[in-house]
Amino acid sequence: MKPVELLVIGAGSRGNSYSRYTQAYPERARVVGLAEPRDHYRERLVREYEIAPERVFTDWRQAVELPKFADAVIITTQDAQHMEPAVAFAQKGYDILLEKPMAPDVESCRTIVETAEAVGDIIFAVCHVMRYTPYTKQVKKLVDAGVIGDIVSIQHLEPVGYWHHAHSFTRGNWRNEAESSFMLLAKSCHDIDWLRHIIGQPCVQVSSFGSLKQFRKESKPSEAGEAKRCLDCAYEEQCAFSAKRFYLKALRAKKFSWPLDVITTDLSEEGVIDALRNGPYGRCVYECDNDVVDHQVVNLLYENGATAVFTMIAQTEQRDRETIIFGTKGELRGNGREIVVYDFLTEQKTTYEPYKELEEAAKKANKNPHGGHGGGDFGIMDHFIEAVAQRDPRLVLSGPQETLESHLTVFAAEQARRENRIVAVKELYA
Ligand SMILES: NC(=O)c1ccc[n+]([C@@H]2O[C@H](COP(=O)([O-])OP(=O)(O)OC[C@H]3O[C@@H](n4cnc5c(N)ncnc54)[C@H](O)[C@@H]3O)[C@@H](O)[C@H]2O)c1
């Protein structure tokens, strides 16, 4: 197969992650074009992928004006900047891999899906990477094979992690709803989509509660006084959310990638301290302009009567999601790596470790076979590239209609939280 040619829009964290796939699998895909306004990030990718100068742009609009010159486009701009390029590149006939969430409002999500479908013969996938991990594939296979009978209910936990929440959702890009999107959409649209994927049923009704409880001025420890930045704070050493401790520790451990590379491009001690002194990531977590919730629960009712309970929570140790699936014949527990199935009839437990073989093979080959997000990043690339090469949209597990449906469930849940009522998902289709 000839490598699939990719145009990358946005060379930030995600654009970089998906591009890396082409280094691991150069025979399957290559980056032939890039649009990115920030010099450092654009030049880094141009160097790494040897992109021809006439295919390098500072704005996606310059690329879309040209006659189509790649097979597919990967859109990894920020949440509110997805709709315009998605529509424009679809109309130009590009296959599209679009980051989640599709867009921060219902109307834009609908417009994207309607355009992709109206154009017709394009492959369209949304980066719901959780669907594509070896772990999820194993859970789905077990559930579909009926090992626990029919699903009655699911309990699903998303432990965001105390420092990840501080980094991304208090100090960082997704802290403020007006600038990005609400928390359930920004972070947990993956989980609501994942539940829909595992249950295999549309969600019909939702209720939800949640608030911003901790990362606000009212919760600031009195010992921190008026300090606005960790570098100036007398309480810093006692504070679990100290930016100084967190980022300097990463620097000293030479962990130069995410999240350290988000706060500065100068990865020297002086560069990091300068970012802590002047940039958003050095701010006190109780003194930021954040407004997204730090805990939220959602109850979901599916078309066949099955239910799910979802919890998103910032105040946890950093770890994988945890799920219990309660079936008519057994129970399945998963923690992102290990799956344990308990059978009611035999009273036996069976354990599955979907990464074990992959990791042993990777060790031997001395390479990382599946990228970040538990293998989801390379997993989605595998499926998308194959779908493009074969012209087969069935290879995409997160296509337009099911993604729109799970996004609308997220919007319904947020509406339920704000209006303090049960919301029928079909209200969002009106
Ligand atoms: N699938 C996942 O698990 C996952 C994880 C994290 C983030 N995301 C989503 O991925 C998207 C990108 O997140 P990120 O962390 O990479 O953000 P980022 O800010 O690091 O990258 C976005 C890039 O888009 C560039 N950009 C802005 N305007 C542009 C334009 N006109 N033309 C071309 N590029 C332009 C920015 O300069 C920036 O480099 C967001 O929607 C985010 O919610 C998804």
GROMACS .gro file of N, CA and C in nm, residues 118-177:
model
  180
  118ALA      N    1  -2.314   1.512   0.376
  118ALA     CA    2  -2.362   1.567   0.248
  118ALA      C    3  -2.255   1.553   0.139
  119VAL      N    4  -2.130   1.569   0.179
  119VAL     CA    5  -2.021   1.557   0.082
  119VAL      C    6  -2.014   1.414   0.028
  120GLY      N    7  -2.049   1.320   0.117
  120GLY     CA    8  -2.058   1.182   0.069
  120GLY      C    9  -1.930   1.104   0.085
  121ASP      N   10  -1.859   1.080  -0.020
  121ASP     CA   11  -1.752   0.982  -0.019
  121ASP      C   12  -1.625   1.028   0.055
  122ILE      N   13  -1.640   1.066   0.183
  122ILE     CA   14  -1.517   1.093   0.260
  122ILE      C   15  -1.520   1.007   0.387
  123ILE      N   16  -1.401   0.975   0.433
  123ILE     CA   17  -1.389   0.903   0.561
  123ILE      C   18  -1.384   1.010   0.669
  124PHE      N   19  -1.469   0.996   0.770
  124PHE     CA   20  -1.475   1.096   0.877
  124PHE      C   21  -1.468   1.024   1.012
  125ALA      N   22  -1.371   1.062   1.091
  125ALA     CA   23  -1.357   0.999   1.224
  125ALA      C   24  -1.329   1.104   1.328
  126VAL      N   25  -1.385   1.086   1.447
  126VAL     CA   26  -1.357   1.176   1.560
  126VAL      C   27  -1.266   1.100   1.657
  127CYS      N   28  -1.172   1.174   1.717
  127CYS     CA   29  -1.068   1.111   1.799
  127CYS      C   30  -1.118   1.065   1.936
  128HIS      N   31  -1.218   0.980   1.935
  128HIS     CA   32  -1.258   0.915   2.060
  128HIS      C   33  -1.164   0.796   2.079
  129VAL      N   34  -1.040   0.831   2.119
  129VAL     CA   35  -0.932   0.732   2.119
  129VAL      C   36  -0.959   0.615   2.213
  130MET      N   37  -1.045   0.638   2.316
  130MET     CA   38  -1.071   0.529   2.411
  130MET      C   39  -1.136   0.408   2.344
  131ARG      N   40  -1.206   0.431   2.233
  131ARG     CA   41  -1.268   0.317   2.164
  131ARG      C   42  -1.165   0.225   2.101
  132TYR      N   43  -1.044   0.280   2.080
  132TYR     CA   44  -0.946   0.210   1.998
  132TYR      C   45  -0.833   0.145   2.078
  133THR      N   46  -0.844   0.142   2.211
  133THR     CA   47  -0.734   0.083   2.289
  133THR      C   48  -0.748  -0.069   2.291
  134PRO      N   49  -0.636  -0.138   2.307
  134PRO     CA   50  -0.645  -0.284   2.322
  134PRO      C   51  -0.735  -0.322   2.441
  135TYR      N   52  -0.733  -0.240   2.545
  135TYR     CA   53  -0.816  -0.268   2.663
  135TYR      C   54  -0.965  -0.264   2.626
  136THR      N   55  -1.006  -0.154   2.560
  136THR     CA   56  -1.148  -0.141   2.524
  136THR      C   57  -1.189  -0.251   2.427
  137LYS      N   58  -1.101  -0.282   2.333
  137LYS     CA   59  -1.135  -0.386   2.236
  137LYS      C   60  -1.162  -0.519   2.307
  138GLN      N   61  -1.083  -0.546   2.412
  138GLN     CA   62  -1.103  -0.670   2.488
  138GLN      C   63  -1.233  -0.665   2.567
  139VAL      N   64  -1.261  -0.552   2.631
  139VAL     CA   65  -1.387  -0.540   2.709
  139VAL      C   66  -1.505  -0.559   2.614
  140LYS      N   67  -1.501  -0.491   2.500
  140LYS     CA   68  -1.612  -0.497   2.404
  140LYS      C   69  -1.631  -0.639   2.352
  141LYS      N   70  -1.519  -0.706   2.326
  141LYS     CA   71  -1.526  -0.843   2.274
  141LYS      C   72  -1.594  -0.935   2.378
  142LEU      N   73  -1.556  -0.920   2.503
  142LEU     CA   74  -1.613  -1.004   2.610
  142LEU      C   75  -1.762  -0.975   2.625
  143VAL      N   76  -1.796  -0.847   2.626
  143VAL     CA   77  -1.937  -0.808   2.643
  143VAL      C   78  -2.020  -0.860   2.525
  144ASP      N   79  -1.970  -0.838   2.404
  144ASP     CA   80  -2.046  -0.880   2.285
  144ASP      C   81  -2.055  -1.033   2.275
  145ALA      N   82  -1.958  -1.101   2.332
  145ALA     CA   83  -1.962  -1.248   2.332
  145ALA      C   84  -2.057  -1.300   2.439
  146GLY      N   85  -2.110  -1.212   2.520
  146GLY     CA   86  -2.211  -1.251   2.620
  146GLY      C   87  -2.153  -1.313   2.745
  147VAL      N   88  -2.025  -1.295   2.775
  147VAL     CA   89  -1.967  -1.362   2.892
  147VAL      C   90  -2.031  -1.317   3.024
  148ILE      N   91  -2.087  -1.198   3.027
  148ILE     CA   92  -2.158  -1.157   3.150
  148ILE      C   93  -2.309  -1.144   3.123
  149GLY      N   94  -2.356  -1.203   3.014
  149GLY     CA   95  -2.499  -1.194   2.980
  149GLY      C   96  -2.532  -1.056   2.925
  150ASP      N   97  -2.654  -1.010   2.953
  150ASP     CA   98  -2.691  -0.875   2.907
  150ASP      C   99  -2.646  -0.772   3.011
  151ILE      N  100  -2.605  -0.657   2.963
  151ILE     CA  101  -2.564  -0.551   3.058
  151ILE      C  102  -2.690  -0.495   3.125
  152VAL      N  103  -2.685  -0.490   3.259
  152VAL     CA  104  -2.795  -0.430   3.335
  152VAL      C  105  -2.756  -0.288   3.374
  153SER      N  106  -2.631  -0.273   3.418
  153SER     CA  107  -2.587  -0.141   3.462
  153SER      C  108  -2.434  -0.132   3.458
  154ILE      N  109  -2.386  -0.008   3.451
  154ILE     CA  110  -2.240   0.015   3.454
  154ILE      C  111  -2.208   0.126   3.553
  155GLN      N  112  -2.100   0.105   3.627
  155GLN     CA  113  -2.047   0.211   3.714
  155GLN      C  114  -1.910   0.248   3.658
  156HIS      N  115  -1.895   0.375   3.619
  156HIS     CA  116  -1.771   0.414   3.550
  156HIS      C  117  -1.712   0.539   3.617
  157LEU      N  118  -1.584   0.531   3.651
  157LEU     CA  119  -1.515   0.639   3.722
  157LEU      C  120  -1.405   0.697   3.635
  158GLU      N  121  -1.404   0.829   3.624
  158GLU     CA  122  -1.292   0.896   3.557
  158GLU      C  123  -1.213   0.975   3.661
  159PRO      N  124  -1.104   0.915   3.712
  159PRO     CA  125  -1.023   0.987   3.811
  159PRO      C  126  -0.926   1.080   3.737
  160VAL      N  127  -0.963   1.205   3.725
  160VAL     CA  128  -0.884   1.299   3.643
  160VAL      C  129  -0.743   1.314   3.700
  161GLY      N  130  -0.735   1.313   3.832
  161GLY     CA  131  -0.604   1.329   3.896
  161GLY      C  132  -0.583   1.473   3.942
  162TYR      N  133  -0.536   1.486   4.067
  162TYR     CA  134  -0.529   1.621   4.126
  162TYR      C  135  -0.438   1.713   4.047
  163TRP      N  136  -0.322   1.664   3.998
  163TRP     CA  137  -0.231   1.756   3.926
  163TRP      C  138  -0.274   1.776   3.781
  164HIS      N  139  -0.335   1.673   3.719
  164HIS     CA  140  -0.382   1.690   3.581
  164HIS      C  141  -0.494   1.793   3.578
  165HIS      N  142  -0.580   1.788   3.680
  165HIS     CA  143  -0.686   1.888   3.686
  165HIS      C  144  -0.627   2.026   3.706
  166ALA      N  145  -0.529   2.035   3.796
  166ALA     CA  146  -0.465   2.165   3.819
  166ALA      C  147  -0.400   2.217   3.691
  167HIS      N  148  -0.334   2.127   3.618
  167HIS     CA  149  -0.261   2.168   3.496
  167HIS      C  150  -0.359   2.211   3.385
  168SER      N  151  -0.450   2.123   3.348
  168SER     CA  152  -0.532   2.149   3.229
  168SER      C  153  -0.660   2.227   3.259
  169PHE      N  154  -0.721   2.201   3.374
  169PHE     CA  155  -0.857   2.249   3.397
  169PHE      C  156  -0.868   2.359   3.503
  170THR      N  157  -0.754   2.395   3.561
  170THR     CA  158  -0.753   2.508   3.656
  170THR      C  159  -0.662   2.619   3.603
  171ARG      N  160  -0.541   2.579   3.561
  171ARG     CA  161  -0.447   2.680   3.510
  171ARG      C  162  -0.446   2.685   3.356
  172GLY      N  163  -0.480   2.574   3.293
  172GLY     CA  164  -0.449   2.556   3.151
  172GLY      C  165  -0.562   2.583   3.053
  173ASN      N  166  -0.548   2.522   2.936
  173ASN     CA  167  -0.634   2.554   2.820
  173ASN      C  168  -0.783   2.528   2.839
  174TRP      N  169  -0.819   2.436   2.928
  174TRP     CA  170  -0.961   2.398   2.939
  174TRP      C  171  -1.022   2.442   3.072
  175ARG      N  172  -0.964   2.550   3.128
  175ARG     CA  173  -1.008   2.594   3.262
  175ARG      C  174  -1.136   2.675   3.257
  176ASN      N  175  -1.159   2.740   3.142
  176ASN     CA  176  -1.263   2.842   3.138
  176ASN      C  177  -1.359   2.811   3.024
  177GLU      N  178  -1.485   2.795   3.061
  177GLU     CA  179  -1.582   2.745   2.963
  177GLU      C  180  -1.594   2.836   2.841
   0.00000   0.00000   0.00000
